[in-house]
Amino acid sequence: MRLYVNIDHVATIREARRTDEPDPVRAAVLAELGGAQGITVHLREDRRHIQDRDLRLLMTTCRSGVNLEVAAEPDVVRIACDARPMQVTLVPERRQEVTTEGGLDLSGPETVEKVGRAVKQLQEASIRVSLFVDPDAAALEACRALEVEAVELHTGEYATATTDRSKAQQLTRLHRGARLGRELGLAVHAGHGLTYENVTPVAGLPEIEEVNIGHSIVSRAVLVGLERAVREMAQLLREAPARVKAPGRWVPPLGY
Ligand code: PXP
């Protein structure tokens, strides 16, 4: 099981102030040191979090692999082809949505044709392609027909199921989807809404080889890191009177 860490929300915090911190490129290094086997970023058409600059830098600094999520739209697919990440995951995208809602709808000929064009372009650039879909037979058959290397099963409905019964039903649905995916020769990934509380049953499905997790990890990082961050600022304030009196050039004390 490979853990791909989605660092979009590090950039979300940065974009809340349109400043230069926290830098998702630095976060990617820390995620790798923590054991991430890959870094996932979603270059959304409205650039609400990850920016083109982030992708450019990640492509030269990541020691693992970059999994780039994009919509099947010509402008971002072109950027993906130029950047040449290890993997591109095609996702549906709506401007009004808070986060990706549901998998790609591959039931109509127009979307299939559009996604197919993007898949071909990416594969011609030697990029492994994964499609983010709901864990249903029709969607998985459509992925097989598009000759992609992998699928990412949308775990959102599992994550938001509120009763034990519906959770168990969604887990069974994911397991069936994962099994069918493997039977069709597809590598099976999973993601969306996975947390420290709900990940174990999904990670225990033997057909799933990769999970993409973002929000829960970044949320936990804020909490487990906050105490240290406050302590460092408090120390800076305590030391300020002595520091301003000290002769010589003032250097920031914390090594940012
Ligand atoms: N997989 C895909 C295709 C996604 O779009 C997202 C959210 O950007 C994730 C996984 C990660 O979801 P979460 O942030 O809920 O862990």
Short mmCIF file of C-alpha atoms and ligand atoms in Angstrom, two decimals:
data_model
loop_
_atom_site.label_atom_id
_atom_site.label_comp_id
_atom_site.label_asym_id
_atom_site.label_seq_id
_atom_site.Cartn_x
_atom_site.Cartn_y
_atom_site.Cartn_z
CA MET A 1 0.00 0.00 0.00
CA ARG A 2 1.46 3.32 -1.10
CA LEU A 3 0.57 6.53 0.71
CA TYR A 4 0.33 9.55 -1.56
CA VAL A 5 -0.04 12.74 0.44
CA ASN A 6 -2.19 15.47 -1.08
CA ILE A 7 -0.70 18.84 -0.09
CA ASP A 8 -3.33 21.10 -1.72
CA HIS A 9 -4.51 22.47 1.60
CA VAL A 10 -1.06 23.69 2.56
CA ALA A 11 -1.45 25.93 -0.49
CA THR A 12 -5.04 26.75 0.56
CA ILE A 13 -3.67 28.31 3.77
CA ARG A 14 -1.08 30.26 1.76
CA GLU A 15 -3.67 31.51 -0.73
CA ALA A 16 -5.91 32.71 2.13
CA ARG A 17 -3.35 35.54 2.47
CA ARG A 18 -1.80 35.39 -1.03
CA THR A 19 1.60 35.32 0.66
CA ASP A 20 4.52 32.90 0.41
CA GLU A 21 3.86 30.69 3.45
CA PRO A 22 3.28 27.89 4.09
CA ASP A 23 5.08 26.69 0.96
CA PRO A 24 3.64 23.39 -0.34
CA VAL A 25 7.01 22.60 -1.89
CA ARG A 26 8.58 22.57 1.59
CA ALA A 27 5.61 20.59 2.88
CA ALA A 28 6.27 17.97 0.21
CA VAL A 29 9.81 17.46 1.51
CA LEU A 30 8.47 16.92 5.03
CA ALA A 31 5.78 14.54 3.78
CA GLU A 32 8.46 12.50 2.03
CA LEU A 33 10.61 12.46 5.17
CA GLY A 34 7.53 11.22 7.04
CA GLY A 35 7.18 8.28 4.67
CA ALA A 36 4.97 9.48 1.80
CA GLN A 37 5.61 7.41 -1.29
CA GLY A 38 4.22 10.13 -3.51
CA ILE A 39 2.96 13.70 -3.52
CA THR A 40 -0.45 14.57 -4.95
CA VAL A 41 -1.47 18.04 -6.09
CA HIS A 42 -4.58 19.21 -7.90
CA LEU A 43 -3.95 22.04 -10.36
CA ARG A 44 -7.47 23.41 -10.48
CA GLU A 45 -8.57 25.60 -13.34
CA ASP A 46 -9.30 28.47 -10.92
CA ARG A 47 -5.87 27.98 -9.22
CA ARG A 48 -7.52 28.28 -5.81
CA HIS A 49 -4.66 26.49 -4.08
CA ILE A 50 -1.82 24.90 -6.08
CA GLN A 51 -0.16 27.32 -8.53
CA ASP A 52 1.83 26.61 -11.70
CA ARG A 53 4.98 27.64 -9.80
CA ASP A 54 4.34 24.92 -7.19
CA LEU A 55 4.07 22.23 -9.84
CA ARG A 56 7.24 23.46 -11.57
CA LEU A 57 9.23 23.35 -8.34
CA LEU A 58 7.75 20.04 -7.17
CA MET A 59 8.85 18.47 -10.43
CA THR A 60 12.46 19.29 -9.61
CA THR A 61 12.43 18.73 -5.84
CA CYS A 62 10.24 15.66 -5.24
CA ARG A 63 12.26 12.56 -4.58
CA SER A 64 9.19 10.30 -4.77
CA GLY A 65 6.61 10.68 -7.52
CA VAL A 66 4.22 13.48 -8.34
CA ASN A 67 0.60 12.50 -8.94
CA LEU A 68 -0.98 15.48 -10.66
CA GLU A 69 -4.77 15.77 -10.59
CA VAL A 70 -6.31 17.78 -13.40
CA ALA A 71 -9.62 18.07 -15.24
CA ALA A 72 -9.74 16.70 -18.78
CA GLU A 73 -9.47 20.24 -20.15
CA PRO A 74 -6.97 21.09 -22.91
CA ASP A 75 -5.11 23.90 -21.06
CA VAL A 76 -4.32 21.92 -17.90
CA VAL A 77 -3.68 18.70 -19.84
CA ARG A 78 -1.10 20.62 -21.88
CA ILE A 79 0.56 21.83 -18.65
CA ALA A 80 0.58 18.22 -17.39
CA CYS A 81 2.19 16.97 -20.61
CA ASP A 82 4.91 19.63 -20.33
CA ALA A 83 5.54 18.95 -16.62
CA ARG A 84 5.68 15.16 -17.12
CA PRO A 85 4.74 13.98 -13.62
CA MET A 86 4.94 10.29 -12.82
CA GLN A 87 1.15 10.04 -12.91
CA VAL A 88 -1.84 12.15 -13.84
CA THR A 89 -5.24 11.48 -12.30
CA LEU A 90 -8.09 12.91 -14.34
CA VAL A 91 -10.87 14.25 -12.13
CA PRO A 92 -14.18 16.02 -12.70
CA GLU A 93 -14.13 19.68 -11.76
CA ARG A 94 -16.82 22.24 -11.08
CA ARG A 95 -15.92 25.79 -10.13
CA GLN A 96 -18.55 26.11 -7.41
CA GLU A 97 -17.61 22.91 -5.59
CA VAL A 98 -15.66 23.04 -2.31
CA THR A 99 -13.84 19.83 -3.26
CA THR A 100 -14.12 17.16 -5.96
CA GLU A 101 -17.66 15.79 -5.83
CA GLY A 102 -18.07 12.30 -7.24
CA GLY A 103 -16.05 10.47 -9.84
CA LEU A 104 -15.83 11.16 -13.58
CA ASP A 105 -19.13 10.56 -15.33
CA LEU A 106 -18.20 8.22 -18.16
CA SER A 107 -21.78 7.35 -19.11
CA GLY A 108 -22.11 9.74 -22.04
CA PRO A 109 -20.22 9.69 -25.35
CA GLU A 110 -19.17 13.35 -25.08
CA THR A 111 -17.34 12.96 -21.76
CA VAL A 112 -15.82 9.64 -22.84
CA GLU A 113 -14.49 11.30 -25.98
CA LYS A 114 -13.11 14.26 -24.04
CA VAL A 115 -11.48 12.08 -21.38
CA GLY A 116 -10.21 9.74 -24.12
CA ARG A 117 -8.49 12.65 -25.88
CA ALA A 118 -6.79 13.69 -22.64
CA VAL A 119 -5.73 10.09 -21.88
CA LYS A 120 -4.15 9.71 -25.33
CA GLN A 121 -2.27 13.00 -25.05
CA LEU A 122 -0.92 12.13 -21.61
CA GLN A 123 0.08 8.59 -22.57
CA GLU A 124 1.87 9.93 -25.66
CA ALA A 125 3.91 12.02 -23.20
CA SER A 126 4.78 8.76 -21.34
CA ILE A 127 2.63 9.66 -18.35
CA ARG A 128 0.78 6.96 -16.39
CA VAL A 129 -2.92 7.81 -16.32
CA SER A 130 -5.42 7.12 -13.57
CA LEU A 131 -9.12 7.99 -13.71
CA PHE A 132 -11.05 9.03 -10.59
CA VAL A 133 -14.35 7.15 -10.69
CA ASP A 134 -17.12 5.89 -8.45
CA PRO A 135 -16.67 2.22 -7.51
CA ASP A 136 -19.25 0.94 -9.99
CA ALA A 137 -19.02 -1.69 -12.72
CA ALA A 138 -20.05 0.57 -15.63
CA ALA A 139 -17.45 3.20 -14.73
CA LEU A 140 -14.71 0.59 -14.36
CA GLU A 141 -15.58 -1.04 -17.69
CA ALA A 142 -15.40 2.41 -19.29
CA CYS A 143 -11.92 2.92 -17.76
CA ARG A 144 -10.81 -0.42 -19.18
CA ALA A 145 -12.11 0.60 -22.62
CA LEU A 146 -10.09 3.83 -22.37
CA GLU A 147 -6.96 1.71 -21.78
CA VAL A 148 -5.72 3.62 -18.76
CA GLU A 149 -3.19 2.12 -16.36
CA ALA A 150 -5.10 2.80 -13.14
CA VAL A 151 -8.32 3.89 -11.49
CA GLU A 152 -8.81 5.80 -8.26
CA LEU A 153 -11.98 4.69 -6.52
CA HIS A 154 -13.90 7.57 -4.99
CA THR A 155 -14.21 6.83 -1.27
CA GLY A 156 -16.35 9.90 -0.52
CA GLU A 157 -19.63 8.06 -0.04
CA TYR A 158 -17.92 5.55 2.26
CA ALA A 159 -16.40 8.42 4.23
CA THR A 160 -19.68 10.28 4.68
CA ALA A 161 -21.85 7.22 5.46
CA THR A 162 -23.38 7.88 8.85
CA THR A 163 -24.61 4.48 10.03
CA ASP A 164 -22.70 1.23 10.54
CA ARG A 165 -24.97 -0.40 7.98
CA SER A 166 -24.42 2.18 5.23
CA LYS A 167 -20.69 2.26 6.00
CA ALA A 168 -20.53 -1.52 5.61
CA GLN A 169 -22.51 -1.28 2.35
CA GLN A 170 -20.14 1.33 0.97
CA LEU A 171 -17.13 -0.74 2.00
CA THR A 172 -18.60 -3.76 0.19
CA ARG A 173 -19.17 -1.54 -2.86
CA LEU A 174 -15.53 -0.43 -2.72
CA HIS A 175 -14.34 -4.01 -2.35
CA ARG A 176 -16.41 -5.18 -5.35
CA GLY A 177 -15.11 -2.25 -7.37
CA ALA A 178 -11.52 -2.95 -6.37
CA ARG A 179 -11.87 -6.64 -7.28
CA LEU A 180 -13.42 -5.84 -10.65
CA GLY A 181 -10.74 -3.25 -11.32
CA ARG A 182 -8.03 -5.84 -10.76
CA GLU A 183 -9.87 -8.39 -12.92
CA LEU A 184 -9.94 -5.81 -15.70
CA GLY A 185 -6.17 -5.41 -15.38
CA LEU A 186 -6.27 -1.97 -13.79
CA ALA A 187 -4.15 -0.81 -10.87
CA VAL A 188 -6.58 0.23 -8.13
CA HIS A 189 -6.13 3.35 -6.01
CA ALA A 190 -8.55 4.97 -3.58
CA GLY A 191 -9.13 8.37 -2.08
CA HIS A 192 -11.27 11.24 -0.90
CA GLY A 193 -12.45 11.82 2.63
CA LEU A 194 -10.16 9.20 4.14
CA THR A 195 -9.22 9.99 7.74
CA TYR A 196 -7.29 8.51 10.66
CA GLU A 197 -10.63 7.11 11.87
CA ASN A 198 -11.94 5.52 8.66
CA VAL A 199 -8.88 4.52 6.64
CA THR A 200 -8.19 1.08 8.14
CA PRO A 201 -10.96 -0.99 6.47
CA VAL A 202 -10.14 0.57 3.08
CA ALA A 203 -6.39 0.08 3.49
CA GLY A 204 -7.15 -3.54 4.39
CA LEU A 205 -8.67 -4.28 0.96
CA PRO A 206 -5.94 -6.32 -0.75
CA GLU A 207 -6.70 -5.09 -4.28
CA ILE A 208 -6.02 -1.46 -3.39
CA GLU A 209 -2.38 -0.49 -3.88
CA GLU A 210 -2.41 3.28 -3.36
CA VAL A 211 -4.35 5.78 -1.28
CA ASN A 212 -4.47 9.55 -1.72
CA ILE A 213 -5.05 11.44 1.51
CA GLY A 214 -4.98 15.19 1.99
CA HIS A 215 -7.41 17.04 4.21
CA SER A 216 -7.14 14.79 7.23
CA ILE A 217 -3.33 14.80 7.24
CA VAL A 218 -3.05 18.58 6.81
CA SER A 219 -5.70 19.07 9.51
CA ARG A 220 -3.80 16.88 11.93
CA ALA A 221 -0.55 18.64 11.07
CA VAL A 222 -2.09 21.96 12.12
CA LEU A 223 -3.12 20.50 15.48
CA VAL A 224 -0.03 18.46 16.31
CA GLY A 225 2.20 21.35 15.16
CA LEU A 226 0.35 24.26 16.77
CA GLU A 227 1.70 23.81 20.29
CA ARG A 228 5.31 23.91 19.10
CA ALA A 229 4.61 26.88 16.82
CA VAL A 230 3.10 28.89 19.69
CA ARG A 231 5.95 27.95 22.03
CA GLU A 232 8.48 29.22 19.46
CA MET A 233 6.65 32.54 19.04
CA ALA A 234 6.36 32.96 22.83
CA GLN A 235 10.10 32.34 23.16
CA LEU A 236 10.79 34.95 20.50
CA LEU A 237 8.72 37.49 22.41
CA ARG A 238 10.52 36.69 25.68
CA GLU A 239 13.90 37.13 24.04
CA ALA A 240 12.96 40.28 22.10
CA PRO A 241 14.19 42.89 24.65
CA ALA A 242 17.66 41.31 24.80
CA ARG A 243 17.83 40.76 21.06
CA VAL A 244 17.05 44.35 20.07
CA LYS A 245 19.80 45.57 22.43
CA ALA A 246 22.38 43.14 21.10
CA PRO A 247 24.98 44.70 18.78
CA GLY A 248 25.47 43.51 15.22
CA ARG A 249 23.21 42.47 12.42
CA TRP A 250 19.86 41.05 13.50
CA VAL A 251 19.18 37.59 12.16
CA PRO A 252 15.92 35.71 12.49
CA PRO A 253 16.46 33.19 15.29
CA LEU A 254 14.45 30.24 14.09
CA GLY A 255 16.12 29.32 10.84
CA TYR A 256 13.13 29.70 8.53
N1 PXP B 1 -8.33 11.89 -4.59
C1 PXP B 1 -8.86 12.83 -5.41
C2 PXP B 1 -9.10 12.46 -6.84
C3 PXP B 1 -9.16 14.12 -4.95
O1 PXP B 1 -9.69 15.03 -5.80
C4 PXP B 1 -8.87 14.44 -3.61
C5 PXP B 1 -9.16 15.81 -3.10
O2 PXP B 1 -8.41 16.75 -3.80
C6 PXP B 1 -8.30 13.45 -2.80
C7 PXP B 1 -8.06 12.18 -3.30
C8 PXP B 1 -7.94 13.72 -1.38
O3 PXP B 1 -9.10 13.88 -0.63
P1 PXP B 1 -9.01 14.36 0.88
O4 PXP B 1 -8.42 15.73 0.85
O5 PXP B 1 -10.42 14.34 1.33
O6 PXP B 1 -8.13 13.40 1.59
#
